[in-house]
Structure formats: C-alpha cells, structure tokens
Coordinates of N, CA and C in Angstrom, one line a residue:
X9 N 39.3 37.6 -29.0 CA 40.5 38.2 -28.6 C 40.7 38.2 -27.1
X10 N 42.2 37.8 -26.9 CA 42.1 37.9 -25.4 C 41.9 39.1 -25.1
X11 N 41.4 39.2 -23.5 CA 40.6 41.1 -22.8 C 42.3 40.9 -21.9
X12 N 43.0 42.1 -21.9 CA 44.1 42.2 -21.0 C 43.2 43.3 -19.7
X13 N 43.8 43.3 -19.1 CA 43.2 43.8 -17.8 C 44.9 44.9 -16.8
X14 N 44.7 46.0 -16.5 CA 45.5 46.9 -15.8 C 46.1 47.1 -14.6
X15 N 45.0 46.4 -14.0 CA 45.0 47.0 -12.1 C 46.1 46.4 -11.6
X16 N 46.9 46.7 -10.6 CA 47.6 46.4 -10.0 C 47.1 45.4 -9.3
X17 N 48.2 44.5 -9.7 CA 48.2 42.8 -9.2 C 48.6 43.4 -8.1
X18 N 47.9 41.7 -7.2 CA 48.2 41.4 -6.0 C 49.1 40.5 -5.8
X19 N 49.3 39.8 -6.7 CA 50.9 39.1 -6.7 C 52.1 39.9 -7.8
X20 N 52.9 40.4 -6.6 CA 53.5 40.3 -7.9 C 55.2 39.6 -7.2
X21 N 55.6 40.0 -8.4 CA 57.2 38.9 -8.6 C 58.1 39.9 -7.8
X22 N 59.4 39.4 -7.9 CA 60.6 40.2 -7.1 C 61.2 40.5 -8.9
X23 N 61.1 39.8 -9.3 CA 61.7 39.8 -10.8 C 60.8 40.7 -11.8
X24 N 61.7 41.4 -12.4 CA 61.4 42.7 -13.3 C 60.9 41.7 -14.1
X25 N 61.2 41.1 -14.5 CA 60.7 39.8 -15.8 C 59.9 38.6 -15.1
X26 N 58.6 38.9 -15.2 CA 57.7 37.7 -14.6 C 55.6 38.5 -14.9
X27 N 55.2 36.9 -14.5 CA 53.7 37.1 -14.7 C 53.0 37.5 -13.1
X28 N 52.4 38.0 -13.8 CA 51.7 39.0 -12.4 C 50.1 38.6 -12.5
X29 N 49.4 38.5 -11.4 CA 47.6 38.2 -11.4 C 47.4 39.0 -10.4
X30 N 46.1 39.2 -10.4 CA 45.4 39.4 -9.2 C 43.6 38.8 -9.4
X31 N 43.7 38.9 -8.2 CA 42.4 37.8 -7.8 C 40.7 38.5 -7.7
X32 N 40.0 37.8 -8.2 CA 38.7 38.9 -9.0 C 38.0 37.8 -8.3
X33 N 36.8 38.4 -7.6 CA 35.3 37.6 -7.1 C 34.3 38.2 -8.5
X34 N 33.7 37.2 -9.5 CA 33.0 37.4 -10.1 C 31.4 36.7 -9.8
X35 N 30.2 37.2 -10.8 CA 28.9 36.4 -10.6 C 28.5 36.3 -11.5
X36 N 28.5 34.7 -11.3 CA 27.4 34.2 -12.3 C 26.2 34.8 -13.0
X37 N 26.0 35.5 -14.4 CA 24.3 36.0 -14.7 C 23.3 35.2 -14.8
X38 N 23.8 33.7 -15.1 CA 22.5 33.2 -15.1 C 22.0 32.7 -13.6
X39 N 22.7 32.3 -12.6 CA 22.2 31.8 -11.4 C 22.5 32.1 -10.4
X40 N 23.6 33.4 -10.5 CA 24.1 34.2 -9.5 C 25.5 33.7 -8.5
X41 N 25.8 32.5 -9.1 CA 27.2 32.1 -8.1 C 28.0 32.6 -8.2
X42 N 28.8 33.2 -6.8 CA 30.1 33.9 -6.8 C 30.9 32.7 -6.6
X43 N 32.2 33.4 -7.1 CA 33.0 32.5 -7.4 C 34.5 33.8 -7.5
X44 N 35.6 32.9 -7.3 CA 37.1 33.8 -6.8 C 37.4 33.0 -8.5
X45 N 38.5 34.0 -9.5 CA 39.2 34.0 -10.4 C 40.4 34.7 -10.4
X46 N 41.6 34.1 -11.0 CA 42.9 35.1 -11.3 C 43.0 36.1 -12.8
X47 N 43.1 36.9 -12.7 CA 43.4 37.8 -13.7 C 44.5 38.5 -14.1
X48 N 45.3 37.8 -15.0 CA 46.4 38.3 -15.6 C 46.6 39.7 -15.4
X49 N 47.5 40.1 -14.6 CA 47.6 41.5 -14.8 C 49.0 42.0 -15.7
X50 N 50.1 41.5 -15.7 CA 51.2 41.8 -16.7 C 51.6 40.2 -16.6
X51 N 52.9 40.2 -18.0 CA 53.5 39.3 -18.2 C 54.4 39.7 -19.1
X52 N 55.5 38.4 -19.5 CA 56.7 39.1 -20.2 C 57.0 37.6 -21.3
X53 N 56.9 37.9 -22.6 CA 57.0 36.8 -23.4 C 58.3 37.0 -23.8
X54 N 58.8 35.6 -24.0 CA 60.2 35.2 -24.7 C 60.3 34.5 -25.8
X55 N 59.6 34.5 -26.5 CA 59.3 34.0 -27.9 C 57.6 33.4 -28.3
X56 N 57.4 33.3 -29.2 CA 56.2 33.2 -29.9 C 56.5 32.1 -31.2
X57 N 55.7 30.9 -30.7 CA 55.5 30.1 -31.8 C 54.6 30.1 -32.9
X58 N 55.0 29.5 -33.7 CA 54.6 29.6 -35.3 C 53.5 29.7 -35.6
X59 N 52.4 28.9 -34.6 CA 50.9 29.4 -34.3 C 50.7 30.4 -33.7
X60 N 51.2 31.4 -33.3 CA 51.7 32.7 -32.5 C 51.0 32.3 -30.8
X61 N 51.2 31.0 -30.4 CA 51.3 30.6 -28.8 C 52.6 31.5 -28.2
X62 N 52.0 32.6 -27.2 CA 53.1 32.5 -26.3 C 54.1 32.4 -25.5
X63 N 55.0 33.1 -25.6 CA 55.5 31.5 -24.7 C 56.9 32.3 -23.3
X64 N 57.3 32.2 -22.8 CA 57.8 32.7 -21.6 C 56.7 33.4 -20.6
X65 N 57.4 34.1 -19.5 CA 57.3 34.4 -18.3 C 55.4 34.9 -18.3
X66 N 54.5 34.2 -18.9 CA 53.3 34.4 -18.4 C 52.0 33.8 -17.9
X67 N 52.6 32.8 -17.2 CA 52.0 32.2 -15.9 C 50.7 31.9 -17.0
X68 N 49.3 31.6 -16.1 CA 48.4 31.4 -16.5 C 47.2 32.4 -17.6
X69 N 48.5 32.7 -18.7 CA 47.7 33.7 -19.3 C 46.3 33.3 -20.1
X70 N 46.7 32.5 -20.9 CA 45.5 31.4 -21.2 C 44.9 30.9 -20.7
X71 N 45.4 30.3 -19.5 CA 43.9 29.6 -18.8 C 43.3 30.4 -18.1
X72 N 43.3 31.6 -17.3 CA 42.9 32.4 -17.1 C 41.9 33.7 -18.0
X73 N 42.4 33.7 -19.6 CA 41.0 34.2 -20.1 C 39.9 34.1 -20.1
X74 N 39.5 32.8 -20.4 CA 38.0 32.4 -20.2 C 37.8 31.4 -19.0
X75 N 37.0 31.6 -18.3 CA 36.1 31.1 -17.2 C 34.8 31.0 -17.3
X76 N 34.6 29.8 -16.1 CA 33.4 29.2 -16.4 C 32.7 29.1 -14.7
X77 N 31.7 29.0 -14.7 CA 31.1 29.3 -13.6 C 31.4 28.0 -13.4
X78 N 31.3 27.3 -11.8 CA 31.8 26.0 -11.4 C 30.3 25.5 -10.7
X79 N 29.2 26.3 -11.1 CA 27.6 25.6 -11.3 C 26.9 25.0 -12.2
X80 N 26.7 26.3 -13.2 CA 26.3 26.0 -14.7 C 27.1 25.6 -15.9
X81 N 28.7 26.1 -15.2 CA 29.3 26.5 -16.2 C 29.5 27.3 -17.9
X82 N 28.6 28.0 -17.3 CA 28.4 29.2 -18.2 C 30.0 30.0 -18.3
X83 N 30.6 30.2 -19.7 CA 31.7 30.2 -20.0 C 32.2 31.2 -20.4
X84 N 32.9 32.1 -20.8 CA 33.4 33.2 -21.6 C 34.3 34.3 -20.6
X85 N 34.5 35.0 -21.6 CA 35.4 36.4 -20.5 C 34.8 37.2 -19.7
X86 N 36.3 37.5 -18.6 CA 35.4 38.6 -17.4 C 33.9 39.3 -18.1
X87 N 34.8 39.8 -19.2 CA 33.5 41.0 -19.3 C 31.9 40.1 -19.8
X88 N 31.9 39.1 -20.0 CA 30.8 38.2 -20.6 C 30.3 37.9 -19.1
X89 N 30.7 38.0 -18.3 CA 30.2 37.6 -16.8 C 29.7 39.0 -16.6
X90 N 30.0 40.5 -16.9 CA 29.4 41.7 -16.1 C 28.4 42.2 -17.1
X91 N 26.7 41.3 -17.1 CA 25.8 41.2 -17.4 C 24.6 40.9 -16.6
X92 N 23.6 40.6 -17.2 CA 22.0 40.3 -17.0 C 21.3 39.9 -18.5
X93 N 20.6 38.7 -18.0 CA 19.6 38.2 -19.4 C 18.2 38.0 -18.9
X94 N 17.4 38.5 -19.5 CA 16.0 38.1 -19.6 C 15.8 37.1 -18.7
X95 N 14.5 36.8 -18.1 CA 14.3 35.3 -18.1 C 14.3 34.4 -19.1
X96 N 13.9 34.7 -20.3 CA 13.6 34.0 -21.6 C 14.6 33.7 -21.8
X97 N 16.1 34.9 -21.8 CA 17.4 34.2 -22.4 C 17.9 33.4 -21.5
X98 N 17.5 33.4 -20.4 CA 18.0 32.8 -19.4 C 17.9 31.4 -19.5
X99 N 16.8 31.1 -19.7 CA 16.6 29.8 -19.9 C 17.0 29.0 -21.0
X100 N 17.2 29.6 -22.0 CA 17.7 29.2 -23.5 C 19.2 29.1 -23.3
X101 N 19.9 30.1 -22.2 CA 20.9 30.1 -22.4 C 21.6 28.4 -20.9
X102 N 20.6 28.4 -20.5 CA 20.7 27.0 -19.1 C 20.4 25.8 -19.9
X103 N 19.6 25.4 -21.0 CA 19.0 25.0 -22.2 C 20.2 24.6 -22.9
X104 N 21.4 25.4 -23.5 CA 22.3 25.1 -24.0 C 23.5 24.4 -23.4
X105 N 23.3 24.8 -22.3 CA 24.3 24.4 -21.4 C 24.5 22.9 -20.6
X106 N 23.2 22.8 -21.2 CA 22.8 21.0 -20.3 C 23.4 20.2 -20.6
X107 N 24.3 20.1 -21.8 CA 25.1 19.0 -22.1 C 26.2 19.0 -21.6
X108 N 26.6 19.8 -20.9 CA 28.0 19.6 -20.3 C 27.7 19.7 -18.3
X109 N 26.7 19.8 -17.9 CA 26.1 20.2 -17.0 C 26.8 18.4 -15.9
X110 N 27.0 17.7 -16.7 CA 27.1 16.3 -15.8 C 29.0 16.3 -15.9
X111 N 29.9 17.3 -16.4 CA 30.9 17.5 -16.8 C 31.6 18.6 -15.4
X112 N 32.8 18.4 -15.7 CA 33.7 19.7 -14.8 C 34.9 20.0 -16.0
X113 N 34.6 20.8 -16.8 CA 35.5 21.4 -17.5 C 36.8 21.8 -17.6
X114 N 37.3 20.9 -18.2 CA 39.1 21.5 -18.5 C 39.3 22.4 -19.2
X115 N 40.3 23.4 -19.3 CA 40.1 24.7 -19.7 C 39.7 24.2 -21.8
X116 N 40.0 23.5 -22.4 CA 39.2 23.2 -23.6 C 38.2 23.2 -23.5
X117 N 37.1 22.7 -22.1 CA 35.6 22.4 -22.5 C 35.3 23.5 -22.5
X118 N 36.0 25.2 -21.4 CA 36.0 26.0 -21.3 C 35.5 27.0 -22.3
X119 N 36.6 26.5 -23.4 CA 36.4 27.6 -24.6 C 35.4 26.5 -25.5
X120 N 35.4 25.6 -25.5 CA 34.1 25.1 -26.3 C 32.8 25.3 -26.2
X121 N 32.7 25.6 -24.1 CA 31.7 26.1 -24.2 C 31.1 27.1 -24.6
X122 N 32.2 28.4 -24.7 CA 32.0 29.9 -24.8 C 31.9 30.1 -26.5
X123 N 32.6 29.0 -27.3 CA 32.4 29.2 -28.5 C 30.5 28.7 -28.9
X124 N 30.0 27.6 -28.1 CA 28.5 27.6 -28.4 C 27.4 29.1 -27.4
X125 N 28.2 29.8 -26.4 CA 27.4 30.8 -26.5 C 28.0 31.8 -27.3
X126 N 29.2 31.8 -28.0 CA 29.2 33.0 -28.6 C 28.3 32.8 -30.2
X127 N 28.2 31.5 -30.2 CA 27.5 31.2 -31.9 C 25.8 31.1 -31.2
X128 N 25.7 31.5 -30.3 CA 24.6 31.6 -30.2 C 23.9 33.1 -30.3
X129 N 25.1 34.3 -29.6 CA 24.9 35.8 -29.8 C 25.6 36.1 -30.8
X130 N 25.7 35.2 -32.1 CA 25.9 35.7 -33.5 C 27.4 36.6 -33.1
X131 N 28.2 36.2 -32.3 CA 29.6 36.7 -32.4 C 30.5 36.9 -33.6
X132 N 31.4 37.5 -34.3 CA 32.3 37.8 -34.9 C 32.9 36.6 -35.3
X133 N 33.0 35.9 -36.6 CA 34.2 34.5 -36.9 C 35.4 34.4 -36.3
X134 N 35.9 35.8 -36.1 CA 37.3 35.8 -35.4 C 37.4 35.4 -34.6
X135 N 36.6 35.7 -34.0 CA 36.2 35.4 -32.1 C 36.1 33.9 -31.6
X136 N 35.5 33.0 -32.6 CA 35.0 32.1 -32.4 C 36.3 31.3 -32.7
X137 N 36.9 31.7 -34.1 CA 38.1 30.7 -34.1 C 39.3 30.9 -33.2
X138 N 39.5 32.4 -32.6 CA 40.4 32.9 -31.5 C 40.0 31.4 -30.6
X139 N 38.6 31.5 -29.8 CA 38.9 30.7 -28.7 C 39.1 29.3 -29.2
X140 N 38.9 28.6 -30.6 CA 39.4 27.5 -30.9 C 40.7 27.5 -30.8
X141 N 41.5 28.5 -31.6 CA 43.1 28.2 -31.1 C 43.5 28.6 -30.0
X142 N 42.9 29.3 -29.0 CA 43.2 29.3 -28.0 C 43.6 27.8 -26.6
X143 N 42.4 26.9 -27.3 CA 41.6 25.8 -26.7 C 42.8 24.9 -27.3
X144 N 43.3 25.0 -28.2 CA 44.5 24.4 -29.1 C 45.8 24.1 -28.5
X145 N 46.2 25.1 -28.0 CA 47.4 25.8 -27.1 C 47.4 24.9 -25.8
X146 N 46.1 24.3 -25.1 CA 46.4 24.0 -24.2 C 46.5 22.4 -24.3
X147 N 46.5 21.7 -24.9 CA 47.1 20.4 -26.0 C 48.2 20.0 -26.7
X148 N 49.3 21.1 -26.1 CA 50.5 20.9 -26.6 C 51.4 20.2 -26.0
X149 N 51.7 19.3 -26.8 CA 52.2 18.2 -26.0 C 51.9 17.5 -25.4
X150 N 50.6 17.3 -25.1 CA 49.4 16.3 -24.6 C 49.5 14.7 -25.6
X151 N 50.5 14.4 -25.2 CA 50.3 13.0 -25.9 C 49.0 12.4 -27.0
X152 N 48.0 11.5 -25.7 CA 46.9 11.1 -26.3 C 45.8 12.2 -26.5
X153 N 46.3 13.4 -26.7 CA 45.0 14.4 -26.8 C 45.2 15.1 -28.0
X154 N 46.4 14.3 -29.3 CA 46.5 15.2 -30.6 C 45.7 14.9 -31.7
X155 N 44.8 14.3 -31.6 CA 43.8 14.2 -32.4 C 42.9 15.8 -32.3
X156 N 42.4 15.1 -30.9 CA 41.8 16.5 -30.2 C 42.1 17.5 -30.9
X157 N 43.9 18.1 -30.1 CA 44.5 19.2 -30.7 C 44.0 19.6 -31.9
X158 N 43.9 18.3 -33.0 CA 44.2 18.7 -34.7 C 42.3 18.8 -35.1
X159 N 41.9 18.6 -33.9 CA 40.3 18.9 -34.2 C 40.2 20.1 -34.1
X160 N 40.5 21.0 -33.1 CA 40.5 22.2 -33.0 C 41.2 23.1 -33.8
X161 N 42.7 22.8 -34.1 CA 43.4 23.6 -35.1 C 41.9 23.7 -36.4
X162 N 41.9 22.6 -36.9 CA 41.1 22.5 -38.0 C 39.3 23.3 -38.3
X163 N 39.0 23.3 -36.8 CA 38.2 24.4 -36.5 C 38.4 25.8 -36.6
X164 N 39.6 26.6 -36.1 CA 40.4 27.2 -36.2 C 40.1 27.6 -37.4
X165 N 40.8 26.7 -38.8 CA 40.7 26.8 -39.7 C 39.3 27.7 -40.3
X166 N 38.6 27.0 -40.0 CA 37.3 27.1 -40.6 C 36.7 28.6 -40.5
X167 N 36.5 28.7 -38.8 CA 36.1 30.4 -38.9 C 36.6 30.9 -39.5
X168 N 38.3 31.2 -39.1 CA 39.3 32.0 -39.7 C 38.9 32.4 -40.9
X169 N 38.3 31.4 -42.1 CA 37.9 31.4 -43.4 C 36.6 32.1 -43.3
X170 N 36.3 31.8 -42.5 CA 34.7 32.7 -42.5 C 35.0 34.0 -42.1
X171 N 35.8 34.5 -41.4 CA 36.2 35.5 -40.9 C 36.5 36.7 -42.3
X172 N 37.6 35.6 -42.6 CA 38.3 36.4 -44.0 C 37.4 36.8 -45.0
X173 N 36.2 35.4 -45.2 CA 34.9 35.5 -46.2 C 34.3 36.9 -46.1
X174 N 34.4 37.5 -44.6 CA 33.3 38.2 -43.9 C 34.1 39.5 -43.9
X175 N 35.3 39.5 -44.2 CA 35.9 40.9 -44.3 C 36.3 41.7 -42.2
X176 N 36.6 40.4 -42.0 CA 35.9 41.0 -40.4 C 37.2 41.4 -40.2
X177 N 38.5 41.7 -40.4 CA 39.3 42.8 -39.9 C 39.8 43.7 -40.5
X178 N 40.1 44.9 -39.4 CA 39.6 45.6 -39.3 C 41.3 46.5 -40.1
X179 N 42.8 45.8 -39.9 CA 43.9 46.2 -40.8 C 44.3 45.5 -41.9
X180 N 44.2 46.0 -43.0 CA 44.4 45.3 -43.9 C 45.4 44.4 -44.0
X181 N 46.5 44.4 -43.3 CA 47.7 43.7 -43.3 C 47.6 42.0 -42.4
X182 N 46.3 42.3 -41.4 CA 45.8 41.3 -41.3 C 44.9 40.2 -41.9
X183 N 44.9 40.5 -43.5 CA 45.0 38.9 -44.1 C 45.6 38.2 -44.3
X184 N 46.9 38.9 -45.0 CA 47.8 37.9 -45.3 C 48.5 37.4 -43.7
X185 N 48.0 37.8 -42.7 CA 48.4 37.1 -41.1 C 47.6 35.9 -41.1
X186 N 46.5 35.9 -41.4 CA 45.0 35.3 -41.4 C 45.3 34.1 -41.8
X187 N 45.9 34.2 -43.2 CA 46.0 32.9 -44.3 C 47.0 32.6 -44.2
X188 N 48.4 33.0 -43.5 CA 49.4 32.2 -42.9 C 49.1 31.6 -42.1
X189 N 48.2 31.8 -41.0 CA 48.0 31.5 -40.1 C 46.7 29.8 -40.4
X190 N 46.0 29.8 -41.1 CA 45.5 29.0 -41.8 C 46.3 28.2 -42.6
X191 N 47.4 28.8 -43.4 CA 48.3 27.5 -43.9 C 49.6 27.0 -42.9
X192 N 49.7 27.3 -41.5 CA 50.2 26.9 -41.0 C 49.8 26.1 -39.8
X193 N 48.4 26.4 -39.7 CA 47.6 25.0 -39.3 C 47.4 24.1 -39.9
X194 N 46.8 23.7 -41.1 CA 46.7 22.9 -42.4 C 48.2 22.0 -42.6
X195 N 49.2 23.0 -42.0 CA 50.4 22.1 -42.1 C 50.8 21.2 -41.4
X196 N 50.1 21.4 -39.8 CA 50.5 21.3 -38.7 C 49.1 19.9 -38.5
X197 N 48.0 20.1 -39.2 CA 47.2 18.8 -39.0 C 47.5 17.7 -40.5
X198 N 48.6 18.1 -41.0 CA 49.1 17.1 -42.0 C 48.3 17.3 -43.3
X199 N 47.9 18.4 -43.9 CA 47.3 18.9 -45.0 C 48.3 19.4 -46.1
X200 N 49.1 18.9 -46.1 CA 50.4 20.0 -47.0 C 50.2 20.7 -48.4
X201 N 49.0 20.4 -49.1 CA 48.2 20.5 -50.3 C 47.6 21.9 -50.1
X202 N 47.0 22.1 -49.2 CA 45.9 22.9 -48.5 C 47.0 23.9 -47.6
X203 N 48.4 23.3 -46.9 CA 49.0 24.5 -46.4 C 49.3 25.3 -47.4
X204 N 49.9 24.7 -48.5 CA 50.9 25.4 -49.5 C 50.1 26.2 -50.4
X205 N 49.1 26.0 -50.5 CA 47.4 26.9 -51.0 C 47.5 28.4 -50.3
X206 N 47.4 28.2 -48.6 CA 46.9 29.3 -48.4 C 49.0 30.2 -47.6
X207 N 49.6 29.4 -47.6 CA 51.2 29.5 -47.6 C 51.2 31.3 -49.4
X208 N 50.9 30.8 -50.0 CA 51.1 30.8 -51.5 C 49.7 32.4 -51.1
X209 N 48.7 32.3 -50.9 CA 47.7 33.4 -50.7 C 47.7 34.4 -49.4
X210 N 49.1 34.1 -48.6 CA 49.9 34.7 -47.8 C 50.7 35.7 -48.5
X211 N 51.3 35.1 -48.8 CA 52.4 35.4 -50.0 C 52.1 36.7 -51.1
X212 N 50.8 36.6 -51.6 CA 50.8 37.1 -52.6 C 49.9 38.2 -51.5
X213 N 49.0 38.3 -51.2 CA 48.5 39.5 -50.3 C 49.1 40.3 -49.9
X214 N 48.4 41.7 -50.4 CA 49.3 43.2 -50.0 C 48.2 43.6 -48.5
X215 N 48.9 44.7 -48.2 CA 50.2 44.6 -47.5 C 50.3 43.5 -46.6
X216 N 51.4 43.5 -46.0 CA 52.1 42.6 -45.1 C 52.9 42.8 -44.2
X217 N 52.7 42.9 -42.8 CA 53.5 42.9 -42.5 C 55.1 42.5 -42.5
X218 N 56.5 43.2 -42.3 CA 57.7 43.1 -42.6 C 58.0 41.3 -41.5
X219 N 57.6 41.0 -40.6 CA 58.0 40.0 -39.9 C 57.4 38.7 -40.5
X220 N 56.6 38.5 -41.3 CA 56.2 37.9 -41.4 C 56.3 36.8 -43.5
X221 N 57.5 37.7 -44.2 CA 58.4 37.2 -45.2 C 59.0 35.9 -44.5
X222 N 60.1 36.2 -43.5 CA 60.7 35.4 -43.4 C 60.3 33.7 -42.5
X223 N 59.2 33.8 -41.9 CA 58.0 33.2 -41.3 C 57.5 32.4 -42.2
X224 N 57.5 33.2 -43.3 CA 56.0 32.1 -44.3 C 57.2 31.1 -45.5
X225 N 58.2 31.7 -45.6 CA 59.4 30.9 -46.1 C 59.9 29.8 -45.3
X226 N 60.2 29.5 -44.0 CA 60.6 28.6 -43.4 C 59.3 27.9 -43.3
X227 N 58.0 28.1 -42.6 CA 57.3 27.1 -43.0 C 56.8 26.6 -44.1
X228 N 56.6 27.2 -45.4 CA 56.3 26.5 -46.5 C 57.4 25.8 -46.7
X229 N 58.4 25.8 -46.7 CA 59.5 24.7 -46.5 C 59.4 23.8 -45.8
X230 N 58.6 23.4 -44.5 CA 58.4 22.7 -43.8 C 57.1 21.8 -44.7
X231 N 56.2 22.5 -45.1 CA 55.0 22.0 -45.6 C 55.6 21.0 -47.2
X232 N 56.6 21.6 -47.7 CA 57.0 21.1 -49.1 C 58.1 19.9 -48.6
X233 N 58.4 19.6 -47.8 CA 58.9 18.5 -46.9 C 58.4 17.7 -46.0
X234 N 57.1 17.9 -46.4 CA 56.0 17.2 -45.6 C 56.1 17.1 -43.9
X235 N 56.7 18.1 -43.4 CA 56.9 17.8 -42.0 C 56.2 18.7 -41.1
X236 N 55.1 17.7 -40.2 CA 53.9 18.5 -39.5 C 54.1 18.4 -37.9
X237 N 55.3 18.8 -37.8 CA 55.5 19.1 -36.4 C 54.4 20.0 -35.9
X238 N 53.9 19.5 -34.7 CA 53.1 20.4 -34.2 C 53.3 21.2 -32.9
X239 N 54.8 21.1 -32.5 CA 54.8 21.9 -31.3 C 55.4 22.8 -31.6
X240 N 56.3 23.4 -32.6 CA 56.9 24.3 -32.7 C 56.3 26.1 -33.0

C-alpha cells in the first residue's frame, strides 16, 4: 500500500488544486548511502481509471513511493529505509541484490526489486501485488513496453489471488474490489474467459461496495466484446 506522508511540503503550488512534495535526505541500511528523495506531501485527483490508476493533479505520486538506494539499490518505502539488519541479514540481503547491481533502475526495476525483498520478509500478498500494479501504471502507454505492462498486470493477478486465498483483508467489501480488480486485469491482458470468471465472482460477493455495480457492468461488457483496451 502506498505510505502517504503529512508534513508540510516545501514546494508548494499557487493553485488550491495541485501536487505538493517535499524533499527527504534518507540512509541506506545496508551500506549507509545518503541520498536526497521527494515525498508526496498532498495531491488532488481528477479521475481514477478502471485499474484504479490515478490520475490528475499528482505529480510524482508513484514514482516517488518506492525508492531505491542509487548504490545497492536496495528498494522499498521510506519507512523500509528507517531500519538496521544484522550482519548476517545484511549480507543475504546484498546477496539478493546482485543481480541488478550492474543495472540503474527505472522506477519498474524499482518495485521489482522491493517485491524480491519483500518475498523475502515473508510480506503480505497484497503488498506484493500492490507494488506489481503499481510498477504496471508506469507502462501506460509505453509503446514497446506492453508486453512488459501485461507481465506485470498478470502478476498482479496472481498475488491478488493469493491474497484473497489468504483472507488478508481486513473489510469485507474488499473482495468483491479484489476480484473485479482481477477480472479487470485478465481483461485488459486479453483473457476474456478468465475476466468474465472473476467479473461474475465480483458480482456475486456480498457486500460491496455501492460504486462499484455500475463499474463491473461496463467492463464485463467490454470483456464480452472482446475489447482489451489497456489504457483506460
């Protein structure tokens, strides 16, 4: 889940309606590198897409979640930086990290990376597929990078299902979010079989939120028309 953060930005707008940051020196745990980051402090959305991507006045809200050290590139949220590990973990966790070590991370490698340390501290399914669609979002529209995109949706997929398997939230109204949200990936990587499956186990799941009737009806009409637009 994204961490939102309070403090009074150091930028801010002239406009009542706009994205606001302010500027954080964090340190590396495993090797100690300081390093300058922006931290969302407000922002103002103007619609929300069908994968629930935000979308208006908030600047680098996403790419600014997760960060990665520009040494080891050790990956995840502020709060995953205000730590200490063993030596032991230390190494295991510099160990994991070697394969991208000859790399400079685009905000995707970013959360790819943070998703192999968080499956390494046995993190939450949610969490794991959050930063897949997170990492998703930033491939929109990316021409030659929709494969990619539809690798990640489809990952996405998968925790989400583990998640659900795992009972890991915590309102009940968030299943049937869960499994729309799942058959509206499935739609969106050209699965229409598989959308209209979990479209259909949306549907039938109590409770539900009220916004989300009229949501699962236009896209399963999209899915029963075979049409896998993926930017909308």
């Amino acid at each position: 889940m994204i961490r939102f953060f309070s403090m009074l930005p150091l930028i801010v707008s002239m406009n009542a309606v706009a994205h606001t940051s302010y500027k954080s020196e964090i340190k590396c745990p495993l090797d100690g590198k300081k390093f300058d980051i922006y931290i969302t402090g407000s922002y103002t959305t103007t619609n929300t897409l069908k994968d629930f991507q935000k979308q208006g006045y908030i600047g680098d809200l996403y790419e600014s979640s997760v960060v990665s050290c520009p040494n080891c590139h050790y990956s995840g949220y502020v709060s995953d930086f205000d730590t200490s590990f063993t030596k032991d973990e230390t190494g295991i966790l510099l160990n994991l990290l070697q394969p991208f070590e000859s790399e400079k991370p685009d905000d995707v490698m970013e959360n790819e990376i943070a998703v192999q340390l968080y499956l390494h501290w046995k993190k939450p399914m949610n969490e794991i597929a959050w930063l897949y669609l997170m990492a998703s979002y930033f491939l929109k529209g990316v021409e030659d990078r929709q494969e990619k995109r539809k690798e990640l949706q489809q990952l996405c997929i998968d925790y989400t299902l583990l998640a659900i398997d795992g009972k890991e939230y915590e309102k009940k109204e968030m299943y049937a979010v869960e499994y729309y949200l799942v058959g509206e990936l499935y739609r969106r990587i050209g699965n229409f079989e598989s959308a209209l499956k979990y479209f259909d186990l949306a549907e039938e799941t109590k409770p539900k939120p009220d916004w989300l009737e009229p949501v699962l009806k236009e896209q399963r009409e999209m899915a029963l028309n075979s049409n896998d637009d993926n930017s909308i």
